[in-house]
mmCIF file of C-alpha atoms in Angstrom:
data_model
loop_
_atom_site.group_PDB
_atom_site.id
_atom_site.type_symbol
_atom_site.label_atom_id
_atom_site.label_comp_id
_atom_site.label_asym_id
_atom_site.label_seq_id
_atom_site.Cartn_x
_atom_site.Cartn_y
_atom_site.Cartn_z
ATOM 1 C CA MET A 1 -17.145 3.474 -10.419
ATOM 2 C CA ALA A 2 -18.420 1.057 -7.561
ATOM 3 C CA LEU A 3 -17.588 3.708 -4.555
ATOM 4 C CA LYS A 4 -19.247 6.768 -6.888
ATOM 5 C CA GLY A 5 -21.186 9.309 -4.395
ATOM 6 C CA ILE A 6 -19.391 7.621 -1.404
ATOM 7 C CA ARG A 7 -17.615 11.124 0.629
ATOM 8 C CA VAL A 8 -14.375 10.621 2.584
ATOM 9 C CA VAL A 9 -12.422 13.082 4.831
ATOM 10 C CA GLU A 10 -8.803 11.559 4.877
ATOM 11 C CA PHE A 11 -7.213 13.927 7.442
ATOM 12 C CA ALA A 12 -3.466 14.096 5.519
ATOM 13 C CA GLY A 13 -0.865 11.830 6.788
ATOM 14 C CA LEU A 14 2.143 9.809 4.935
ATOM 15 C CA ALA A 15 1.801 5.883 3.842
ATOM 16 C CA PRO A 16 -0.856 4.173 5.428
ATOM 17 C CA ALA A 17 -3.846 6.705 5.092
ATOM 18 C CA PRO A 18 -2.995 8.427 2.114
ATOM 19 C CA TYR A 19 -3.006 4.559 0.781
ATOM 20 C CA CYS A 20 -6.330 3.577 2.068
ATOM 21 C CA GLY A 21 -7.687 7.126 0.584
ATOM 22 C CA MET A 22 -6.341 6.601 -3.267
ATOM 23 C CA ILE A 23 -7.773 3.156 -3.452
ATOM 24 C CA LEU A 24 -11.370 4.584 -2.216
ATOM 25 C CA SER A 25 -10.417 7.872 -5.012
ATOM 26 C CA ASP A 26 -9.504 4.987 -7.713
ATOM 27 C CA PHE A 27 -12.940 3.049 -7.285
ATOM 28 C CA GLY A 28 -14.746 6.450 -7.375
ATOM 29 C CA ALA A 29 -15.069 7.902 -3.778
ATOM 30 C CA ASN A 30 -15.357 11.707 -2.923
ATOM 31 C CA VAL A 31 -12.115 12.359 -1.588
ATOM 32 C CA ILE A 32 -11.407 15.086 0.263
ATOM 33 C CA ARG A 33 -7.836 15.490 2.445
ATOM 34 C CA VAL A 34 -7.604 17.722 5.197
ATOM 35 C CA ASP A 35 -4.522 19.439 5.510
ATOM 36 C CA LYS A 36 -2.711 21.526 8.345
ATOM 37 C CA ALA A 37 -2.109 25.502 7.476
ATOM 38 C CA PRO A 38 -0.367 27.104 7.573
ATOM 39 C CA SER A 39 1.040 24.218 5.228
ATOM 40 C CA GLN A 40 3.869 22.752 5.441
ATOM 41 C CA VAL A 41 5.977 20.697 2.419
ATOM 42 C CA ASN A 42 3.650 18.819 1.431
ATOM 43 C CA LEU A 43 5.255 14.951 1.115
ATOM 44 C CA ASP A 44 1.831 12.591 -0.417
ATOM 45 C CA ARG A 45 2.283 11.001 -3.543
ATOM 46 C CA LEU A 46 -0.669 9.284 -3.254
ATOM 47 C CA ALA A 47 -3.443 11.542 -3.348
ATOM 48 C CA ARG A 48 -4.424 11.018 -6.804
ATOM 49 C CA GLY A 49 -8.209 12.455 -7.790
ATOM 50 C CA LYS A 50 -8.395 14.136 -4.091
ATOM 51 C CA LYS A 51 -9.755 17.598 -2.925
ATOM 52 C CA SER A 52 -7.018 18.927 -0.572
ATOM 53 C CA ILE A 53 -8.812 21.474 2.235
ATOM 54 C CA ALA A 54 -5.896 23.248 4.380
ATOM 55 C CA VAL A 55 -7.815 24.285 7.799
ATOM 56 C CA ASN A 56 -6.071 25.189 11.312
ATOM 57 C CA MET A 57 -7.262 23.182 13.539
ATOM 58 C CA LYS A 58 -6.055 24.966 16.485
ATOM 59 C CA ASN A 59 -8.901 27.639 16.121
ATOM 60 C CA SER A 60 -11.655 26.512 17.209
ATOM 61 C CA GLU A 61 -13.228 28.060 13.659
ATOM 62 C CA GLY A 62 -11.279 26.100 11.886
ATOM 63 C CA VAL A 63 -12.846 22.955 14.103
ATOM 64 C CA ASN A 64 -15.895 23.728 13.241
ATOM 65 C CA ILE A 65 -15.311 23.726 9.502
ATOM 66 C CA VAL A 66 -13.882 20.348 9.484
ATOM 67 C CA LYS A 67 -17.332 19.162 11.801
ATOM 68 C CA ASN A 68 -19.420 20.333 8.932
ATOM 69 C CA LEU A 69 -17.237 18.441 6.874
ATOM 70 C CA CYS A 70 -18.005 15.596 8.390
ATOM 71 C CA ARG A 71 -21.499 16.031 8.573
ATOM 72 C CA ASN A 72 -22.335 14.991 5.340
ATOM 73 C CA ALA A 73 -19.614 12.267 5.061
ATOM 74 C CA ASP A 74 -19.783 8.847 4.656
ATOM 75 C CA VAL A 75 -16.121 8.003 6.081
ATOM 76 C CA LEU A 76 -13.892 9.472 8.222
ATOM 77 C CA ILE A 77 -9.852 8.293 7.436
ATOM 78 C CA GLU A 78 -7.496 9.835 10.849
ATOM 79 C CA PRO A 79 -3.728 8.637 10.728
ATOM 80 C CA PHE A 80 -2.859 10.236 14.044
ATOM 81 C CA ARG A 81 -1.465 8.131 17.464
ATOM 82 C CA LYS A 82 -4.395 7.712 20.296
ATOM 83 C CA GLY A 83 -5.904 10.538 21.583
ATOM 84 C CA VAL A 84 -5.033 13.446 18.881
ATOM 85 C CA MET A 85 -8.474 13.651 17.554
ATOM 86 C CA GLU A 86 -9.937 14.138 20.453
ATOM 87 C CA LYS A 87 -7.842 16.899 21.883
ATOM 88 C CA LEU A 88 -9.020 18.268 18.743
ATOM 89 C CA ASN A 89 -12.635 18.204 19.636
ATOM 90 C CA LEU A 90 -13.025 15.705 16.955
ATOM 91 C CA GLY A 91 -12.749 12.127 17.809
ATOM 92 C CA PRO A 92 -15.195 9.693 16.913
ATOM 93 C CA THR A 93 -17.741 10.737 20.381
ATOM 94 C CA GLU A 94 -17.961 14.439 19.568
ATOM 95 C CA VAL A 95 -18.230 13.550 15.091
ATOM 96 C CA MET A 96 -20.908 10.934 15.111
ATOM 97 C CA LYS A 97 -23.062 12.879 17.383
ATOM 98 C CA ASP A 98 -23.575 14.579 14.461
ATOM 99 C CA ASN A 99 -23.596 11.863 11.855
ATOM 100 C CA PRO A 100 -24.294 8.920 13.581
ATOM 101 C CA GLY A 101 -23.781 7.068 9.787
ATOM 102 C CA LEU A 102 -20.156 7.841 9.471
ATOM 103 C CA ILE A 103 -17.435 5.527 9.325
ATOM 104 C CA TYR A 104 -14.356 6.584 11.485
ATOM 105 C CA ALA A 105 -11.061 4.855 10.836
ATOM 106 C CA ARG A 106 -8.298 5.754 12.987
ATOM 107 C CA LEU A 107 -5.403 3.681 11.373
ATOM 108 C CA THR A 108 -2.477 3.616 13.687
ATOM 109 C CA GLY A 109 0.295 1.862 14.091
ATOM 110 C CA TYR A 110 -0.294 -0.169 17.819
ATOM 111 C CA GLY A 111 -3.823 0.004 18.090
ATOM 112 C CA GLN A 112 -6.253 2.301 20.423
ATOM 113 C CA THR A 113 -5.956 0.380 23.646
ATOM 114 C CA GLY A 114 -2.527 -1.468 25.254
ATOM 115 C CA PRO A 115 0.468 -0.246 26.733
ATOM 116 C CA TYR A 116 1.788 0.739 22.757
ATOM 117 C CA SER A 117 -1.328 2.698 21.664
ATOM 118 C CA ASP A 118 0.420 6.005 22.561
ATOM 119 C CA ARG A 119 4.354 5.486 21.350
ATOM 120 C CA ALA A 120 5.778 6.362 17.995
ATOM 121 C CA GLY A 121 7.161 3.962 15.572
ATOM 122 C CA HIS A 122 7.181 2.918 11.415
ATOM 123 C CA ASP A 123 7.453 0.121 9.356
ATOM 124 C CA ILE A 124 10.193 -1.727 10.738
ATOM 125 C CA ASN A 125 8.882 -1.451 14.498
ATOM 126 C CA TYR A 126 5.410 -2.671 13.499
ATOM 127 C CA ILE A 127 6.335 -5.750 11.554
ATOM 128 C CA ALA A 128 9.176 -6.446 14.587
ATOM 129 C CA THR A 129 6.133 -6.238 16.909
ATOM 130 C CA SER A 130 4.185 -8.232 14.688
ATOM 131 C CA GLY A 131 6.393 -11.065 15.023
ATOM 132 C CA VAL A 132 6.649 -10.948 10.869
ATOM 133 C CA LEU A 133 10.217 -9.361 10.344
ATOM 134 C CA SER A 134 11.744 -12.404 12.648
ATOM 135 C CA MET A 135 10.935 -14.681 10.070
ATOM 136 C CA LEU A 136 11.902 -12.523 6.894
ATOM 137 C CA GLY A 137 15.934 -12.642 5.906
ATOM 138 C CA ARG A 138 18.781 -14.946 4.922
ATOM 139 C CA LYS A 139 19.807 -17.506 7.062
ATOM 140 C CA HIS A 140 23.045 -16.611 9.071
ATOM 141 C CA GLU A 141 21.656 -12.944 8.462
ATOM 142 C CA LYS A 142 19.827 -10.764 10.891
ATOM 143 C CA PRO A 143 15.639 -10.063 9.836
ATOM 144 C CA TYR A 144 15.466 -8.415 6.701
ATOM 145 C CA ALA A 145 12.618 -5.445 6.585
ATOM 146 C CA PRO A 146 11.564 -5.773 2.986
ATOM 147 C CA ILE A 147 11.619 -1.539 2.821
ATOM 148 C CA ASN A 148 7.852 -0.307 4.021
ATOM 149 C CA LEU A 149 5.125 -2.604 2.257
ATOM 150 C CA LEU A 150 4.212 -4.964 4.900
ATOM 151 C CA ALA A 151 2.892 -2.408 7.854
ATOM 152 C CA ASP A 152 2.267 0.582 6.089
ATOM 153 C CA PHE A 153 0.845 -0.342 2.899
ATOM 154 C CA GLY A 154 -0.454 -3.946 3.370
ATOM 155 C CA GLY A 155 -1.201 -4.678 7.138
ATOM 156 C CA GLY A 156 -2.241 -0.905 7.458
ATOM 157 C CA GLY A 157 -3.713 1.127 4.065
ATOM 158 C CA LEU A 158 -5.029 -2.013 2.529
ATOM 159 C CA VAL A 159 -6.567 -3.457 5.439
ATOM 160 C CA CYS A 160 -8.263 -0.405 6.886
ATOM 161 C CA ALA A 161 -10.176 0.409 3.373
ATOM 162 C CA LEU A 162 -11.083 -3.290 3.394
ATOM 163 C CA GLY A 163 -12.544 -2.750 7.097
ATOM 164 C CA ILE A 164 -14.332 0.998 5.814
ATOM 165 C CA LEU A 165 -15.563 -1.177 2.693
ATOM 166 C CA MET A 166 -17.294 -4.262 5.113
ATOM 167 C CA ALA A 167 -18.891 -1.383 7.453
ATOM 168 C CA LEU A 168 -20.062 0.573 4.738
ATOM 169 C CA TYR A 169 -21.892 -3.133 3.153
ATOM 170 C CA GLU A 170 -22.954 -3.199 7.030
ATOM 171 C CA ARG A 171 -24.431 0.473 7.320
ATOM 172 C CA THR A 172 -27.090 -1.332 4.502
ATOM 173 C CA MET A 173 -28.711 -3.161 6.895
ATOM 174 C CA SER A 174 -27.562 -1.478 9.926
ATOM 175 C CA LYS A 175 -28.136 2.216 9.426
ATOM 176 C CA GLN A 176 -25.413 3.281 11.764
ATOM 177 C CA GLY A 177 -21.808 3.731 11.217
ATOM 178 C CA GLN A 178 -19.175 2.144 13.470
ATOM 179 C CA VAL A 179 -15.183 2.898 14.725
ATOM 180 C CA ILE A 180 -12.652 0.799 12.739
ATOM 181 C CA ASP A 181 -9.662 0.343 15.284
ATOM 182 C CA ALA A 182 -6.839 -0.764 12.026
ATOM 183 C CA ASN A 183 -3.606 -0.612 13.498
ATOM 184 C CA MET A 184 0.130 -1.979 11.218
ATOM 185 C CA VAL A 185 1.244 -4.745 14.347
ATOM 186 C CA GLU A 186 -2.274 -6.911 14.239
ATOM 187 C CA GLY A 187 -2.728 -5.705 10.493
ATOM 188 C CA SER A 188 0.935 -7.152 9.033
ATOM 189 C CA ALA A 189 0.350 -9.943 11.081
ATOM 190 C CA TYR A 190 -3.188 -11.191 9.961
ATOM 191 C CA LEU A 191 -1.796 -10.479 6.342
ATOM 192 C CA ALA A 192 1.085 -13.138 7.227
ATOM 193 C CA SER A 193 -1.902 -15.952 8.454
ATOM 194 C CA TRP A 194 -0.061 -18.430 6.553
ATOM 195 C CA LEU A 195 3.008 -18.062 8.026
ATOM 196 C CA TRP A 196 1.977 -19.336 11.769
ATOM 197 C CA ALA A 197 -0.714 -21.416 9.941
ATOM 198 C CA SER A 198 1.944 -23.418 7.480
ATOM 199 C CA ARG A 199 4.811 -24.048 10.123
ATOM 200 C CA ASP A 200 3.737 -27.990 10.121
ATOM 201 C CA ILE A 201 3.959 -28.531 5.681
ATOM 202 C CA PRO A 202 7.157 -29.348 4.435
ATOM 203 C CA ILE A 203 8.237 -25.912 2.928
ATOM 204 C CA TRP A 204 7.825 -24.053 6.264
ATOM 205 C CA GLY A 205 9.059 -24.548 9.700
ATOM 206 C CA LYS A 206 12.746 -24.559 9.727
ATOM 207 C CA PRO A 207 14.631 -21.614 10.870
ATOM 208 C CA ARG A 208 14.939 -18.299 9.257
ATOM 209 C CA GLY A 209 16.187 -18.601 5.623
ATOM 210 C CA GLU A 210 16.375 -22.090 5.587
ATOM 211 C CA ASN A 211 12.814 -22.817 4.070
ATOM 212 C CA VAL A 212 11.678 -23.459 0.415
ATOM 213 C CA LEU A 213 10.014 -19.856 0.153
ATOM 214 C CA ASP A 214 12.571 -17.684 2.289
ATOM 215 C CA THR A 215 15.564 -17.901 0.302
ATOM 216 C CA GLY A 216 16.589 -21.835 1.557
ATOM 217 C CA ALA A 217 16.070 -23.235 -1.709
ATOM 218 C CA HIS A 218 17.975 -23.432 -5.037
ATOM 219 C CA PHE A 219 15.097 -23.337 -7.263
ATOM 220 C CA TYR A 220 13.342 -20.389 -5.409
ATOM 221 C CA GLU A 221 15.892 -17.645 -5.436
ATOM 222 C CA THR A 222 17.126 -14.374 -7.974
ATOM 223 C CA TYR A 223 20.205 -15.091 -9.861
ATOM 224 C CA LYS A 224 23.074 -12.758 -11.175
ATOM 225 C CA THR A 225 23.357 -12.451 -14.785
ATOM 226 C CA SER A 226 26.459 -12.071 -16.680
ATOM 227 C CA ASP A 227 25.012 -8.336 -17.310
ATOM 228 C CA ASP A 228 24.675 -7.979 -13.941
ATOM 229 C CA LYS A 229 21.256 -8.244 -14.279
ATOM 230 C CA HIS A 230 18.822 -10.659 -12.396
ATOM 231 C CA MET A 231 16.459 -14.083 -13.222
ATOM 232 C CA ALA A 232 14.271 -15.122 -10.782
ATOM 233 C CA VAL A 233 13.512 -18.795 -10.002
ATOM 234 C CA GLY A 234 10.420 -20.167 -8.362
ATOM 235 C CA ALA A 235 10.615 -24.254 -9.966
ATOM 236 C CA ILE A 236 9.123 -25.765 -6.660
ATOM 237 C CA GLU A 237 6.815 -28.115 -8.359
ATOM 238 C CA PRO A 238 8.405 -31.087 -10.218
ATOM 239 C CA GLN A 239 7.288 -30.718 -13.641
ATOM 240 C CA PHE A 240 8.635 -27.619 -13.367
ATOM 241 C CA TYR A 241 11.898 -28.272 -11.572
ATOM 242 C CA LYS A 242 12.728 -30.689 -14.459
ATOM 243 C CA GLN A 243 12.431 -27.724 -17.210
ATOM 244 C CA LEU A 244 14.246 -25.386 -15.176
ATOM 245 C CA ILE A 245 17.382 -27.997 -15.425
ATOM 246 C CA GLN A 246 16.871 -28.548 -18.917
ATOM 247 C CA GLY A 247 16.857 -25.199 -20.000
ATOM 248 C CA LEU A 248 20.220 -24.986 -17.575
ATOM 249 C CA GLY A 249 21.582 -27.625 -19.569
ATOM 250 C CA LEU A 250 21.734 -29.969 -16.460
ATOM 251 C CA SER A 251 20.828 -33.693 -15.892
ATOM 252 C CA GLU A 252 17.804 -34.889 -15.011
ATOM 253 C CA ASP A 253 19.523 -36.624 -11.985
ATOM 254 C CA VAL A 254 20.213 -33.561 -9.993
ATOM 255 C CA PRO A 255 19.023 -32.999 -6.428
ATOM 256 C CA HIS A 256 15.509 -31.304 -6.061
ATOM 257 C CA MET A 257 15.075 -31.246 -2.650
ATOM 258 C CA ASP A 258 18.398 -31.701 -1.514
ATOM 259 C CA LYS A 259 21.878 -30.369 -1.395
ATOM 260 C CA MET A 260 20.305 -27.390 -1.741
ATOM 261 C CA GLU A 261 23.446 -24.647 -0.604
ATOM 262 C CA GLU A 262 25.544 -27.195 -2.916
ATOM 263 C CA MET A 263 23.109 -26.691 -5.851
ATOM 264 C CA LYS A 264 22.451 -22.613 -5.152
ATOM 265 C CA GLU A 265 25.838 -22.275 -5.353
ATOM 266 C CA MET A 266 26.140 -24.337 -9.118
ATOM 267 C CA PHE A 267 22.902 -22.126 -10.342
ATOM 268 C CA THR A 268 24.838 -18.959 -9.384
ATOM 269 C CA GLU A 269 27.579 -19.973 -11.515
ATOM 270 C CA ILE A 270 25.379 -20.877 -14.235
ATOM 271 C CA PHE A 271 23.087 -18.009 -14.585
ATOM 272 C CA ALA A 272 26.315 -15.861 -14.532
ATOM 273 C CA THR A 273 27.517 -16.960 -17.693
ATOM 274 C CA LYS A 274 24.617 -15.784 -20.085
ATOM 275 C CA THR A 275 22.713 -12.419 -20.588
ATOM 276 C CA GLN A 276 19.500 -12.067 -18.760
ATOM 277 C CA ALA A 277 18.352 -11.643 -22.420
ATOM 278 C CA GLU A 278 19.736 -15.390 -23.292
ATOM 279 C CA TRP A 279 18.582 -16.543 -20.594
ATOM 280 C CA MET A 280 14.768 -15.361 -21.747
ATOM 281 C CA ALA A 281 15.367 -16.717 -24.858
ATOM 282 C CA ILE A 282 15.748 -19.911 -23.161
ATOM 283 C CA PHE A 283 12.959 -19.912 -20.955
ATOM 284 C CA GLU A 284 10.232 -17.902 -22.552
ATOM 285 C CA LYS A 285 8.230 -20.988 -23.720
ATOM 286 C CA THR A 286 8.840 -23.253 -21.225
ATOM 287 C CA ASP A 287 6.822 -23.466 -17.342
ATOM 288 C CA ALA A 288 10.102 -23.600 -16.109
ATOM 289 C CA CYS A 289 8.917 -20.590 -13.826
ATOM 290 C CA VAL A 290 11.994 -18.360 -14.497
ATOM 291 C CA THR A 291 11.513 -14.628 -15.412
ATOM 292 C CA PRO A 292 13.271 -11.398 -15.344
ATOM 293 C CA VAL A 293 13.853 -9.052 -13.229
ATOM 294 C CA TRP A 294 12.713 -6.090 -14.699
ATOM 295 C CA ASP A 295 13.836 -2.738 -13.461
ATOM 296 C CA HIS A 296 10.443 -0.832 -12.100
ATOM 297 C CA ASP A 297 11.534 2.145 -14.533
ATOM 298 C CA GLN A 298 10.954 0.112 -17.429
ATOM 299 C CA ILE A 299 8.169 -2.618 -16.243
ATOM 300 C CA GLN A 300 5.197 -0.833 -18.607
ATOM 301 C CA LYS A 301 7.018 -2.175 -21.448
ATOM 302 C CA HIS A 302 6.605 -5.492 -20.671
ATOM 303 C CA PRO A 303 4.740 -7.234 -22.984
ATOM 304 C CA HIS A 304 2.462 -8.904 -20.445
ATOM 305 C CA ASN A 305 1.786 -5.639 -18.650
ATOM 306 C CA ALA A 306 1.490 -3.293 -21.957
ATOM 307 C CA SER A 307 -0.677 -5.740 -23.200
ATOM 308 C CA ARG A 308 -3.188 -5.566 -20.171
ATOM 309 C CA LYS A 309 -2.417 -1.892 -19.877
ATOM 310 C CA SER A 310 -1.238 -2.847 -16.365
ATOM 311 C CA PHE A 311 0.176 0.719 -15.808
ATOM 312 C CA VAL A 312 -0.613 3.792 -16.604
ATOM 313 C CA THR A 313 1.411 7.039 -16.978
ATOM 314 C CA HIS A 314 -0.151 10.263 -15.124
ATOM 315 C CA ASP A 315 0.643 13.720 -17.194
ATOM 316 C CA ASP A 316 2.966 15.000 -15.006
ATOM 317 C CA GLY A 317 4.739 11.801 -16.990
ATOM 318 C CA GLN A 318 5.238 9.516 -13.469
ATOM 319 C CA VAL A 319 3.863 5.826 -14.297
ATOM 320 C CA MET A 320 1.790 4.354 -11.762
ATOM 321 C CA PRO A 321 -0.304 0.562 -11.119
ATOM 322 C CA ARG A 322 -3.604 1.235 -12.445
ATOM 323 C CA PRO A 323 -6.466 0.392 -9.704
ATOM 324 C CA GLN A 324 -6.888 -3.334 -8.761
ATOM 325 C CA PRO A 325 -8.512 -5.406 -8.791
ATOM 326 C CA LEU A 326 -10.607 -4.936 -11.921
ATOM 327 C CA LEU A 327 -14.211 -4.878 -12.362
ATOM 328 C CA SER A 328 -15.873 -6.265 -14.641
ATOM 329 C CA ARG A 329 -18.338 -2.958 -14.429
ATOM 330 C CA THR A 330 -17.416 -0.610 -12.468
ATOM 331 C CA PRO A 331 -13.540 -0.797 -12.676
ATOM 332 C CA GLY A 332 -11.255 1.932 -10.743
ATOM 333 C CA GLN A 333 -10.409 4.465 -12.764
ATOM 334 C CA VAL A 334 -7.045 6.907 -12.607
ATOM 335 C CA VAL A 335 -7.468 10.507 -12.400
ATOM 336 C CA SER A 336 -4.491 11.301 -14.242
ATOM 337 C CA VAL A 337 -4.079 15.195 -12.919
ATOM 338 C CA PRO A 338 -1.510 16.860 -10.907
ATOM 339 C CA GLN A 339 -1.208 15.810 -6.909
ATOM 340 C CA PRO A 340 -3.736 18.766 -5.393
ATOM 341 C CA MET A 341 -1.780 20.811 -3.934
ATOM 342 C CA VAL A 342 -2.130 22.179 -0.083
ATOM 343 C CA GLY A 343 -5.091 24.040 0.250
ATOM 344 C CA GLN A 344 -6.132 24.254 -3.469
ATOM 345 C CA HIS A 345 -9.788 23.286 -2.988
ATOM 346 C CA THR A 346 -10.393 24.862 0.005
ATOM 347 C CA ARG A 347 -12.662 27.612 -1.538
ATOM 348 C CA GLU A 348 -14.094 24.709 -3.379
ATOM 349 C CA VAL A 349 -15.036 22.700 -1.128
ATOM 350 C CA LEU A 350 -16.306 25.671 2.136
ATOM 351 C CA LEU A 351 -18.898 26.859 -1.039
ATOM 352 C CA ASN A 352 -20.262 23.638 -1.476
ATOM 353 C CA LEU A 353 -20.691 23.407 1.992
ATOM 354 C CA GLY A 354 -23.166 27.117 1.877
ATOM 355 C CA TYR A 355 -20.174 29.431 3.098
ATOM 356 C CA ALA A 356 -20.510 32.775 1.055
ATOM 357 C CA ALA A 357 -17.245 34.396 -0.339
ATOM 358 C CA ASP A 358 -16.875 36.807 1.875
ATOM 359 C CA LYS A 359 -16.466 34.719 4.754
ATOM 360 C CA ILE A 360 -14.233 32.156 2.803
ATOM 361 C CA ASN A 361 -12.668 35.716 2.165
ATOM 362 C CA ALA A 362 -12.625 36.962 5.862
ATOM 363 C CA LEU A 363 -11.377 33.029 7.007
ATOM 364 C CA CYS A 364 -8.141 33.507 4.377
ATOM 365 C CA GLN A 365 -7.280 36.749 6.018
ATOM 366 C CA GLU A 366 -7.635 35.456 9.841
ATOM 367 C CA GLY A 367 -5.204 32.573 9.122
ATOM 368 C CA ILE A 368 -8.019 30.165 9.399
ATOM 369 C CA ILE A 369 -7.782 28.217 6.346
ATOM 370 C CA GLU A 370 -5.608 28.305 3.368
ATOM 371 C CA CYS A 371 -6.767 29.224 -0.581
ATOM 372 C CA ASN A 372 -4.237 27.954 -2.354
ATOM 373 C CA ASP A 373 -6.246 27.803 -5.847
ATOM 374 C CA PHE A 374 -5.936 30.664 -9.043
ATOM 375 C CA THR A 375 -9.190 32.473 -7.637
ATOM 376 C CA SER A 376 -7.866 33.452 -4.215
ATOM 377 C CA LYS A 377 -4.413 35.002 -5.617
ATOM 378 C CA LEU A 378 -6.123 37.045 -8.112
#
């Protein structure tokens, strides 16, 4: 795989950092997640292909274990607020003394500098601060946050993974590591660059909810069917709109770029007269840009997704998207094993670092590490 041989140390967190680590793992990197000991409830669901080591980093010997782990690493991912790693004596200045080629990725909400850099927040706060949230929502309604996709995953984990890959490539020439300041405010803003750059074109630039792509247009909207399911309509161009109105049984003189509120009411009434399956049959072989809104728990059965094997089933029965994008020679692969337990691989990792078995047992008894593998329970 493309990242085979790359060694990653990921400090346990939620959402953005685990997603970043999962991307690297999916494409072949060896990712070791550093969990806190004593262990707490594990809510990480993006740990496929990773190993877990549990360490008490409030103990100096625990910190030394993590430093030893980082000495041979290519990448470090940390999700904490500014200053946390420095308090643990694991900041970039300390860790990169022993490993100047390390790519040290810091993934935070507000970044490493600025008056908000040590402030708490979540996805909705980050996209609010980025300006993106102000542009999302329907006309005459309050701004709408689309779950936690934009900041946590798009502007956070994905942008951080991109930065890591760029830094790894640059290292092949400079032989030096560097610190990545990835933050979800600027990451989500960067993800939405087009929203700023396109304000002067006809489909954009109006108040929230009155534009072509933000539910302001009748031809770019979702509609409920008679069986309480939905159809998605995206017939922007004239040639697609023509096929849309034909499928709806309307005359060709129906307005396209005019009377959008009136047309939306008409479309709502028409779509409510048939089931989703009936509308699928009508539009299946057209280029009207009309598609059913499939439930997430059935999407694997969609004929297109099924033909491309777009979703995979883990050994535990969980359905997940396969790694993207598809590389022709070195595609990503899903390691279909259960999510690692906290500390499941502590013993294995320390043995590989050169720790003796007796020393590992002693560290475990002292509470400096946790060994939640089968061997440790004998």
